[in-house]
Every structure is written in C-alpha cells, then in structure tokens.
Amino acid sequence: MATLAGSSTVTALALYLLLLLCLLHPSLSARNDGRKTYIVHVSKSQKPSEFSEHRHWYDASLSSVTGRPAEILYTYETVVHGFSTRLTDSEASALGDLPGVLAVLPEVRYELHTTRTPEFLGLDRNEWLVPSAGSNAGLSDVVVGVLDTGVWPELKSYDDTGLGPVPSSWKGECEAGKNFDPSKACNKKLVGARYFSKAYEASMGPIDESRESKSPRDDDGHGTHTSTTAAGASVPGASLLGYAPGTARGMATRARVATYKVCWTGGCFSSDILSAMDKAVSDGVDVLSMSLGGGSSDYFRDSVAIGAFAAMESGVLVSCSAGNGGPGPSSLSNVAPWITTVGAGTLDRDFPAVVSLGNGKNYTGVSLYSGKYLTDTPTIPLIYAGNATNATNGNLCMTGTLIPEKVAGKIVLCDRGINARVQKGSVVKDAGGAGMILANTAANGEELVADAHLLPATGVGQKSGEAIKSYLFSSSNPTATIVFSGTKVGIEPSPVVAAFSSRGPNPITIDVLKPDLIAPGVNILAGWTGAVGPTGMAVDTRRVEFNIISGTSMSCPHVSGLAALLKGVHPGWSPAAVRSALMTSAYNTYKAGDKLIDVATGKAATPFDLGAGHVEPTRALDPGLVYDLTVEDYLDFLCALNYTSIQIESLARKSYACASAKKYSVSDLNYPSFAVNFATALSGAAETTGTLKHTRTLTNVGTPGTYKATVYPSTGPVKVAVVPDTLVFSQANEKKSYTVTFSAESQPSGSASFGRLEWSDGAHIVGSPIAYTWT
C-alpha cells in the first residue's frame, strides 16, 4: 500500500506540473491535445449573406465544429481563399463537410534545399545585364521576393547607392522585431522585410529567441545568401577567408529585394509559406524565389503549387529549387508547370587541396580551410577513423566516436555520410587530430563540395578515397600531408550537373518534363549572416561577410535574378514567356559539341538531369520566339488531368467547369519541352507501334524571320515529324502553331531515350529537349 500511495502521489504531482506548464505555455498544451494545423480552402463566392465579412464566416464555421471560440492562425486573401487553424482529425473532417469548404489540407513541413558566377554566365559582356547607375531604369522597377530565413541588412550587398525612389507599385512593409529596426534595416534596395512564425510556433512551440530572432533578421545565413545571389549589389574585394576573391554581385544588381522569413530552426511550415506568398503578391513582387521544398504531391494538395498558381495569374514568375535528392530518379520537388524548377550545375572555379602520401602519390580534393597549414612533406602519421574507434560507425567520425589516444597528432581519414562534413572535422580536432581527409562513398561518387573546415582538411572523391585507404592499410607506417592551392579558375569540363541535383522523370505528371533547366549551384559565393560562422556550427567563432555553399538552393536564385533582368528589359512578358526565353536559349553541349556531363555517372547528362540545359542569359535577352501560356491554358491542363471542379477551384480560387464536349490533352500544354510517354500509345499486348501528337504555338518576340525545324538525333527508336517544318513570322507578337508526331516501336518498360527539337532562323536557336519514356 505504501508503494501504491507513493506512486499515486508522484503521478498527481507530475500531472499538476504538466498542467502548470501547459498554462504557462499555451502552445505546448495545443500541441499535446491531438490538434494539428490545417489549411482550409473555401469558395469565396459562397459566403453566406448573413456574414458581412469572410472572417466572420470562418469564425462561425470553426466554432460550429469545434465547440470552442475560433482560433485562426492566418487568413488568406490573395494566393488562397481561406484560413489556417488547429484541429483534431475529426474536426477537420467535419469542417470539410460544411458548405463552401473546398478542402481541408494538413500542413506540410518544408526544408531548405541547401564571385565567379556573373563572369561564368557572361553577364559582364552585355550592357543590359550590367546596367550602370541611372541607365535602364526599368530594371530597378523589378522587385524580387525571397522566401527563406530572412536577411542580414547591414551587408554592403544591400547598399542602395545610385538607386532611385522605390517603385510606386510597391505596397510592402518593413516589419519590426527582435534585433531588427526597420528605420535602419530597409532602404531603396531592401524595400521590404516580413516574418511569419504563427504556424511554426503552433506546431513547435515558442521560438527560442536566445537562438534566433523573431523578426526578419537572418540568424542562419541561407536567406541572406539566396537574396544576394538573386539581386545583391556589386561589392568589390569580396571573398571567403581569401577564397574566390573578386567583386561579388547578384544576377540583377539594380533590382529591389523583399525578404519574407518563413524558415526557422525546425523547418518551414506551409501555413507560414502560404501567408508569405499571399503578402508577397499583394505587396507587388515581380519574381518569387523559393529555395525550399517538401516532397511532391498532387498540385491541389501542394501549398507552394497553389500559391504559385495565383502568383502566376498576377504576372509573378515563381522560381523554385528542384531539390537535393539526386542522383536518384524522380526525386524532384516543385514540379507544377507554372513553377520554374531549377537544378544545379558547377562553375569553372575550384579550390584544390591535394593529399600527398608517403608513397609519393597525390590525390586532389577540395577545401576552403584558411588556418595554419600542415607541413608540405608527407610525414604526418595517417590513420583510418574506423581503426581509431570502439563504435560500429566510428568510420563516419561522429561525435564522441574517436579515441583521442589513437588520433592525436595524426591525419584522420573519415568516410562521408550521416553527420555534416564540417562536423566530422570538428570531431577530429576535438580528439586531437592534426588534419582530416574526408572520403566520398558510393552515394556521392566523385562529386566534391568545398567546406570552410576548422582544421586542415580536404574532401576527395570515392576513387581517391579507396586508393588512399589501400595505401593506408598496406603500409606499416602510413604518412600524409595536405597541400592547399587556393582558388583556381578555368576548370574543365564545366559546367557539369551536380550529383545532388534532383532528377526527373516528373513524379506527379510524367508528361511534363522537369527540371526546366540548371544554373550554378556548387561552391557559390554570396552574402552571409553575422550571427554564425561559415560552417554554421556553434564552435565556429569566425564571422564573414560572404560564404561559399552549395545546393539547388543556390541555383534557384540565379534563375530568379535572371528572370528579374528579363522582366526589366521586357516588362510585358508573362511568367511563361520569361521561363521560355531562359529554357529555349539554354545550352546542353560544350563549345566543342560534346554533351554536358553528369558528374554522378561521368556520362552525358539527359533532360531528366538538366532539363533544357544550362542557363545562358545573354541569349535569353533575345530568344527570337517564345512558348507562351495563359491562365486558361493551365486550367485546360488541369482538366486534362481529370481534376474535379472542387480540386480546380482549390487551385484557381474560382469556379471552372471542364467542357464535356472538349477533348483535353496534357500534350497540348504549350510547354517549351516535350515529355513523350508511350504507355498509353502501346497499351495492347499485340501493339508494336505507337503514335503520339503534341501541339505547340510559338510567339515571335524578335524581328521578322523564317524559322526551320530540325530534330536531333535524326535516327533512333522514335520517328519524329514536324508539321509544318517551316514557320514564317512577319511581325512582332505573331503566333504560329505546329504539330509534332512521335512514332515508336515497343520498348521494355522503364526504357528512356532523348532528343531535341530546334527552330532556327540563322540568328536564333529556339531549342526544346525531348524525353521519351516507356512505362
């Protein structure tokens, strides 16, 4: 009895303390009562007449199913009609049954997809792409909105010298918050700064303001890096600890920047993202740059796709990162056809750090280490981490796994995987190691990403790693050193497709080719936060104005900034026209004619890897012809997907009935690329040949000209006929249509083949990639 009574007392005390904690922290109580955040899409036109405002209707609807006062996180008015709130599963189901409610979707957690670039892209060779102060005023009327981790406004990259008044069309704000004074932070360059945390805090609890600022201030670095890549001002003398020296500048140096902080330590939540998109479009952004993703789902369930549809309808181009899930197939995020999906490639710049072994052999890796160097001679003892640990995963150099007595004063070879690359070096350093060699495994192959290590360290490819291990295991006294060579440019071949860059086929709609194109995303120098060091680790006390990082997060803002340039030069172009110009002018071969390489395989990259190819901004300014799209075209596309009227209204925010007498086809979407899937054409077991037709319309945005079609390769498993194969344009904005017929014999399921269609008048090449699949 005494034991039972004691247990009861402890239980009662625990319940009391839990209740007290919940009272002190209401959000904790909310997170433990079975409720989750949902985004509620409504038909705006179905608001009952007894409610004078939509918010009153939302409140009443919520209370009717929950039996408690309405608790609304956000109301949406621009990119979505509706609100977000916390509900149990049964309450969500009941709310979805109410009149006027189109969908009740659970919130999704998104993650961030984590200089030399202007010269590499040729931006220094065109006056339109490098405008001087006071010239080409239209470029400074463009506002690039960046949804990310915020901004570090004190950087020179946000200097507004030479910029005129903020465009009168801009309606945004600069919000106050912790460590963020709007009167000092925003100017004629950084025209807006907002933050969104209600959904994050509803799910994760109050933001720990000792670790990050509840304001637009960027304590992470990612948001500052992406926004300065897109539209940072020119900053001479930039570098990371002496690496990549030169003038740092964004793609659109005279465009304005607006930042929308939606990502926090625990991730980015779709309710916050939708609210930020809602504000950004009503604020008046011209381009939305979003280097984040949360997997793939049907478009009417994808918050980014839903918000992007409304943005497109308002004339805003939405550029998103493809994701870092490569090189696996169908690993893409952000694949809606009204989104510009960007993969990653390399620059012609590298940061070599050579491993020199005691047997006289050398292996080149990469590093951004800037501290005291090791000896130039290979006399330092070398040890494999797997032989200096008692842990089963000690070869990965995870925290606490290395035995200090075995690694002290030695160079430690660690295998890549699980924990962060720079953290492995920190583990070696804490254990007393003199340096680190980080060896890729099969998962990363020969792809090398440079890091600002805290000790002398270099990363090497899988083959080099295996060779170093072979020496290490066979020698009775293995020794090595690491020799750092600084910054090297003119690296060939370049670009190559990054192994981490997510790949097609499109996991949602195989008939739409994604990614759209690639842009620089490996070892990119751009602005950085003053809150953390270049590694982002707490033990890194260094502070830098610029950092070098990699990911499709870095390639996305390159395209966002280039889209801003095109919008400034061609303000009348639609988002689809801008994307088309970037895609059809992209290149997929090197100067000698060989196809761009995929570093993951060492072989020629396919349209599933790089879409239309690598962005070429100097050609995109004058593409000759474009494939344009209207809102109605996208609505017809949704009809071709057999979306219901409710699903379409969830996306389009208005009723749209697919005509029963009209035949809708995904192949008629006027996209600048072709994804030809023969599954439906070869549906019968006895069938050996299938034929599919795609219709496209080209709009002349250049001078009059006669364009002729050429299909590459001319032979192969698919026969291609273009009718007509000559198009004559006599005036600007003239439209001409053509049909492509694809005929193929049956191939094994899972087979793929690739080609290219080009229209040329001798001065312009309007190129479209083709991907053939048999499923």
GROMACS .gro file of N, CA, C and O in nm, residues 489-556:
model
  272
  489VAL      N    1   4.066   2.895  -6.141
  489VAL     CA    2   3.957   2.914  -6.236
  489VAL      C    3   3.995   2.852  -6.369
  489VAL      O    4   4.109   2.813  -6.393
  490GLY      N    5   3.895   2.842  -6.458
  490GLY     CA    6   3.919   2.779  -6.588
  490GLY      C    7   3.914   2.628  -6.583
  490GLY      O    8   3.967   2.560  -6.670
  491ILE      N    9   3.848   2.574  -6.479
  491ILE     CA   10   3.838   2.429  -6.464
  491ILE      C   11   3.752   2.370  -6.575
  491ILE      O   12   3.642   2.420  -6.605
  492GLU      N   13   3.797   2.265  -6.636
  492GLU     CA   14   3.722   2.197  -6.742
  492GLU      C   15   3.708   2.049  -6.708
  492GLU      O   16   3.797   1.992  -6.646
  493PRO      N   17   3.597   1.984  -6.750
  493PRO     CA   18   3.483   2.048  -6.816
  493PRO      C   19   3.395   2.122  -6.716
  493PRO      O   20   3.388   2.083  -6.598
  494SER      N   21   3.331   2.224  -6.761
  494SER     CA   22   3.235   2.297  -6.679
  494SER      C   23   3.135   2.366  -6.772
  494SER      O   24   3.172   2.410  -6.881
  495PRO      N   25   3.009   2.370  -6.732
  495PRO     CA   26   2.958   2.311  -6.609
  495PRO      C   27   2.935   2.160  -6.625
  495PRO      O   28   2.931   2.108  -6.736
  496VAL      N   29   2.920   2.093  -6.510
  496VAL     CA   30   2.870   1.957  -6.506
  496VAL      C   31   2.750   1.956  -6.412
  496VAL      O   32   2.738   2.041  -6.324
  497VAL      N   33   2.660   1.862  -6.432
  497VAL     CA   34   2.542   1.853  -6.346
  497VAL      C   35   2.585   1.798  -6.210
  497VAL      O   36   2.654   1.697  -6.202
  498ALA      N   37   2.546   1.867  -6.103
  498ALA     CA   38   2.580   1.823  -5.968
  498ALA      C   39   2.509   1.692  -5.935
  498ALA      O   40   2.392   1.673  -5.969
  499ALA      N   41   2.580   1.604  -5.867
  499ALA     CA   42   2.522   1.474  -5.832
  499ALA      C   43   2.402   1.489  -5.740
  499ALA      O   44   2.306   1.412  -5.748
  500PHE      N   45   2.405   1.590  -5.652
  500PHE     CA   46   2.296   1.606  -5.556
  500PHE      C   47   2.170   1.664  -5.619
  500PHE      O   48   2.062   1.659  -5.561
  501SER      N   49   2.182   1.722  -5.738
  501SER     CA   50   2.068   1.789  -5.800
  501SER      C   51   1.958   1.687  -5.832
  501SER      O   52   1.982   1.584  -5.895
  502SER      N   53   1.836   1.714  -5.788
  502SER     CA   54   1.725   1.620  -5.806
  502SER      C   55   1.693   1.599  -5.954
  502SER      O   56   1.707   1.690  -6.035
  503ARG      N   57   1.644   1.480  -5.985
  503ARG     CA   58   1.626   1.437  -6.124
  503ARG      C   59   1.480   1.403  -6.156
  503ARG      O   60   1.400   1.374  -6.069
  504GLY      N   61   1.451   1.402  -6.287
  504GLY     CA   62   1.326   1.354  -6.335
  504GLY      C   63   1.331   1.202  -6.350
  504GLY      O   64   1.429   1.140  -6.314
  505PRO      N   65   1.227   1.138  -6.402
  505PRO     CA   66   1.105   1.198  -6.454
  505PRO      C   67   1.020   1.266  -6.346
  505PRO      O   68   1.036   1.240  -6.227
  506ASN      N   69   0.931   1.351  -6.394
  506ASN     CA   70   0.838   1.422  -6.307
  506ASN      C   71   0.753   1.321  -6.230
  506ASN      O   72   0.682   1.240  -6.290
  507PRO      N   73   0.760   1.321  -6.096
  507PRO     CA   74   0.688   1.219  -6.019
  507PRO      C   75   0.537   1.241  -6.013
  507PRO      O   76   0.464   1.151  -5.974
  508ILE      N   77   0.489   1.359  -6.053
  508ILE     CA   78   0.347   1.387  -6.048
  508ILE      C   79   0.284   1.376  -6.187
  508ILE      O   80   0.181   1.311  -6.205
  509THR      N   81   0.344   1.440  -6.285
  509THR     CA   82   0.292   1.436  -6.422
  509THR      C   83   0.407   1.401  -6.515
  509THR      O   84   0.485   1.489  -6.554
  510ILE      N   85   0.418   1.276  -6.551
  510ILE     CA   86   0.532   1.231  -6.632
  510ILE      C   87   0.533   1.299  -6.769
  510ILE      O   88   0.636   1.308  -6.835
  511ASP      N   89   0.417   1.353  -6.812
  511ASP     CA   90   0.406   1.416  -6.943
  511ASP      C   91   0.455   1.561  -6.943
  511ASP      O   92   0.444   1.629  -7.045
  512VAL      N   93   0.504   1.611  -6.831
  512VAL     CA   94   0.566   1.744  -6.824
  512VAL      C   95   0.710   1.725  -6.778
  512VAL      O   96   0.735   1.674  -6.669
  513LEU      N   97   0.804   1.763  -6.861
  513LEU     CA   98   0.945   1.742  -6.832
  513LEU      C   99   0.994   1.838  -6.724
  513LEU      O  100   0.975   1.959  -6.734
  514LYS      N  101   1.057   1.784  -6.623
  514LYS     CA  102   1.120   1.863  -6.517
  514LYS      C  103   1.253   1.797  -6.481
  514LYS      O  104   1.264   1.674  -6.494
  515PRO      N  105   1.358   1.869  -6.433
  515PRO     CA  106   1.358   2.013  -6.409
  515PRO      C  107   1.351   2.091  -6.540
  515PRO      O  108   1.367   2.034  -6.649
  516ASP      N  109   1.331   2.222  -6.531
  516ASP     CA  110   1.325   2.305  -6.650
  516ASP      C  111   1.464   2.336  -6.705
  516ASP      O  112   1.484   2.337  -6.826
  517LEU      N  113   1.559   2.360  -6.616
  517LEU     CA  114   1.695   2.394  -6.656
  517LEU      C  115   1.784   2.389  -6.534
  517LEU      O  116   1.735   2.368  -6.421
  518ILE      N  117   1.915   2.406  -6.553
  518ILE     CA  118   2.007   2.412  -6.440
  518ILE      C  119   2.080   2.546  -6.442
  518ILE      O  120   2.085   2.615  -6.544
  519ALA      N  121   2.137   2.581  -6.327
  519ALA     CA  122   2.213   2.704  -6.309
  519ALA      C  123   2.321   2.677  -6.205
  519ALA      O  124   2.317   2.573  -6.137
  520PRO      N  125   2.418   2.765  -6.190
  520PRO     CA  126   2.526   2.741  -6.093
  520PRO      C  127   2.472   2.717  -5.952
  520PRO      O  128   2.394   2.795  -5.899
  521GLY      N  129   2.517   2.605  -5.892
  521GLY     CA  130   2.471   2.572  -5.757
  521GLY      C  131   2.576   2.505  -5.671
  521GLY      O  132   2.545   2.457  -5.562
  522VAL      N  133   2.703   2.502  -5.718
  522VAL     CA  134   2.810   2.437  -5.642
  522VAL      C  135   2.917   2.539  -5.609
  522VAL      O  136   2.967   2.609  -5.696
  523ASN      N  137   2.951   2.548  -5.480
  523ASN     CA  138   3.057   2.638  -5.433
  523ASN      C  139   3.030   2.783  -5.475
  523ASN      O  140   3.112   2.849  -5.539
  524ILE      N  141   2.913   2.835  -5.436
  524ILE     CA  142   2.870   2.969  -5.475
  524ILE      C  143   2.901   3.069  -5.364
  524ILE      O  144   2.864   3.050  -5.247
  525LEU      N  145   2.968   3.178  -5.400
  525LEU     CA  146   2.999   3.285  -5.306
  525LEU      C  147   2.887   3.387  -5.306
  525LEU      O  148   2.847   3.438  -5.411
  526ALA      N  149   2.834   3.419  -5.188
  526ALA     CA  150   2.730   3.522  -5.174
  526ALA      C  151   2.728   3.567  -5.029
  526ALA      O  152   2.802   3.517  -4.944
  527GLY      N  153   2.641   3.664  -4.998
  527GLY     CA  154   2.636   3.725  -4.866
  527GLY      C  155   2.602   3.626  -4.756
  527GLY      O  156   2.541   3.521  -4.779
  528TRP      N  157   2.641   3.661  -4.632
  528TRP     CA  158   2.623   3.572  -4.519
  528TRP      C  159   2.583   3.651  -4.395
  528TRP      O  160   2.606   3.772  -4.385
  529THR      N  161   2.524   3.581  -4.302
  529THR     CA  162   2.482   3.641  -4.176
  529THR      C  163   2.601   3.671  -4.085
  529THR      O  164   2.705   3.604  -4.094
  530GLY      N  165   2.584   3.769  -4.000
  530GLY     CA  166   2.685   3.797  -3.898
  530GLY      C  167   2.661   3.722  -3.769
  530GLY      O  168   2.733   3.740  -3.671
  531ALA      N  169   2.560   3.633  -3.768
  531ALA     CA  170   2.523   3.564  -3.645
  531ALA      C  171   2.601   3.435  -3.624
  531ALA      O  172   2.619   3.392  -3.510
  532VAL      N  173   2.646   3.371  -3.732
  532VAL     CA  174   2.719   3.245  -3.721
  532VAL      C  175   2.838   3.246  -3.816
  532VAL      O  176   2.845   3.327  -3.909
  533GLY      N  177   2.929   3.153  -3.794
  533GLY     CA  178   3.045   3.140  -3.881
  533GLY      C  179   3.010   3.071  -4.012
  533GLY      O  180   2.896   3.027  -4.032
  534PRO      N  181   3.105   3.056  -4.102
  534PRO     CA  182   3.077   2.996  -4.233
  534PRO      C  183   3.032   2.851  -4.228
  534PRO      O  184   2.966   2.804  -4.320
  535THR      N  185   3.066   2.778  -4.121
  535THR     CA  186   3.019   2.640  -4.110
  535THR      C  187   2.882   2.631  -4.047
  535THR      O  188   2.816   2.527  -4.055
  536GLY      N  189   2.839   2.737  -3.980
  536GLY     CA  190   2.710   2.736  -3.911
  536GLY      C  191   2.713   2.668  -3.776
  536GLY      O  192   2.612   2.666  -3.705
  537MET      N  193   2.828   2.612  -3.737
  537MET     CA  194   2.837   2.541  -3.609
  537MET      C  195   2.864   2.640  -3.495
  537MET      O  196   2.931   2.742  -3.513
  538ALA      N  197   2.814   2.605  -3.377
  538ALA     CA  198   2.830   2.693  -3.261
  538ALA      C  199   2.977   2.712  -3.224
  538ALA      O  200   3.016   2.817  -3.174
  539VAL      N  201   3.060   2.611  -3.250
  539VAL     CA  202   3.202   2.621  -3.214
  539VAL      C  203   3.280   2.706  -3.312
  539VAL      O  204   3.397   2.740  -3.286
  540ASP      N  205   3.218   2.743  -3.422
  540ASP     CA  206   3.286   2.824  -3.523
  540ASP      C  207   3.267   2.972  -3.489
  540ASP      O  208   3.160   3.029  -3.513
  541THR      N  209   3.368   3.035  -3.433
  541THR     CA  210   3.358   3.174  -3.389
  541THR      C  211   3.396   3.273  -3.499
  541THR      O  212   3.390   3.395  -3.477
  542ARG      N  213   3.434   3.225  -3.614
  542ARG     CA  214   3.469   3.315  -3.724
  542ARG      C  215   3.343   3.386  -3.774
  542ARG      O  216   3.234   3.331  -3.772
  543ARG      N  217   3.360   3.510  -3.821
  543ARG     CA  218   3.250   3.584  -3.881
  543ARG      C  219   3.294   3.636  -4.016
  543ARG      O  220   3.403   3.691  -4.030
  544VAL      N  221   3.210   3.617  -4.117
  544VAL     CA  222   3.245   3.654  -4.254
  544VAL      C  223   3.129   3.728  -4.317
  544VAL      O  224   3.013   3.710  -4.280
  545GLU      N  225   3.161   3.812  -4.415
  545GLU     CA  226   3.056   3.885  -4.487
  545GLU      C  227   3.004   3.804  -4.605
  545GLU      O  228   2.892   3.824  -4.650
  546PHE      N  229   3.086   3.710  -4.653
  546PHE     CA  230   3.047   3.624  -4.764
  546PHE      C  231   3.080   3.480  -4.730
  546PHE      O  232   3.175   3.453  -4.657
  547ASN      N  233   3.000   3.389  -4.786
  547ASN     CA  234   3.025   3.247  -4.762
  547ASN      C  235   3.009   3.171  -4.894
  547ASN      O  236   2.945   3.219  -4.988
  548ILE      N  237   3.069   3.052  -4.899
  548ILE     CA  238   3.060   2.966  -5.015
  548ILE      C  239   2.985   2.839  -4.975
  548ILE      O  240   3.031   2.764  -4.889
  549ILE      N  241   2.868   2.818  -5.034
  549ILE     CA  242   2.788   2.699  -5.004
  549ILE      C  243   2.729   2.644  -5.134
  549ILE      O  244   2.738   2.707  -5.239
  550SER      N  245   2.669   2.526  -5.125
  550SER     CA  246   2.622   2.455  -5.244
  550SER      C  247   2.481   2.401  -5.224
  550SER      O  248   2.438   2.377  -5.111
  551GLY      N  249   2.411   2.380  -5.334
  551GLY     CA  250   2.278   2.322  -5.330
  551GLY      C  251   2.192   2.379  -5.441
  551GLY      O  252   2.226   2.482  -5.502
  552THR      N  253   2.079   2.316  -5.470
  552THR     CA  254   1.986   2.378  -5.564
  552THR      C  255   1.927   2.505  -5.503
  552THR      O  256   1.870   2.587  -5.575
  553SER      N  257   1.942   2.522  -5.372
  553SER     CA  258   1.907   2.649  -5.308
  553SER      C  259   1.987   2.763  -5.368
  553SER      O  260   1.942   2.878  -5.369
  554MET      N  261   2.108   2.733  -5.416
  554MET     CA  262   2.193   2.836  -5.474
  554MET      C  263   2.163   2.858  -5.623
  554MET      O  264   2.173   2.969  -5.674
  555SER      N  265   2.123   2.752  -5.691
  555SER     CA  266   2.092   2.766  -5.834
  555SER      C  267   1.959   2.837  -5.856
  555SER      O  268   1.945   2.914  -5.952
  556CYS      N  269   1.863   2.815  -5.769
  556CYS     CA  270   1.732   2.879  -5.783
  556CYS      C  271   1.742   3.031  -5.788
  556CYS      O  272   1.687   3.094  -5.880
   0.00000   0.00000   0.00000
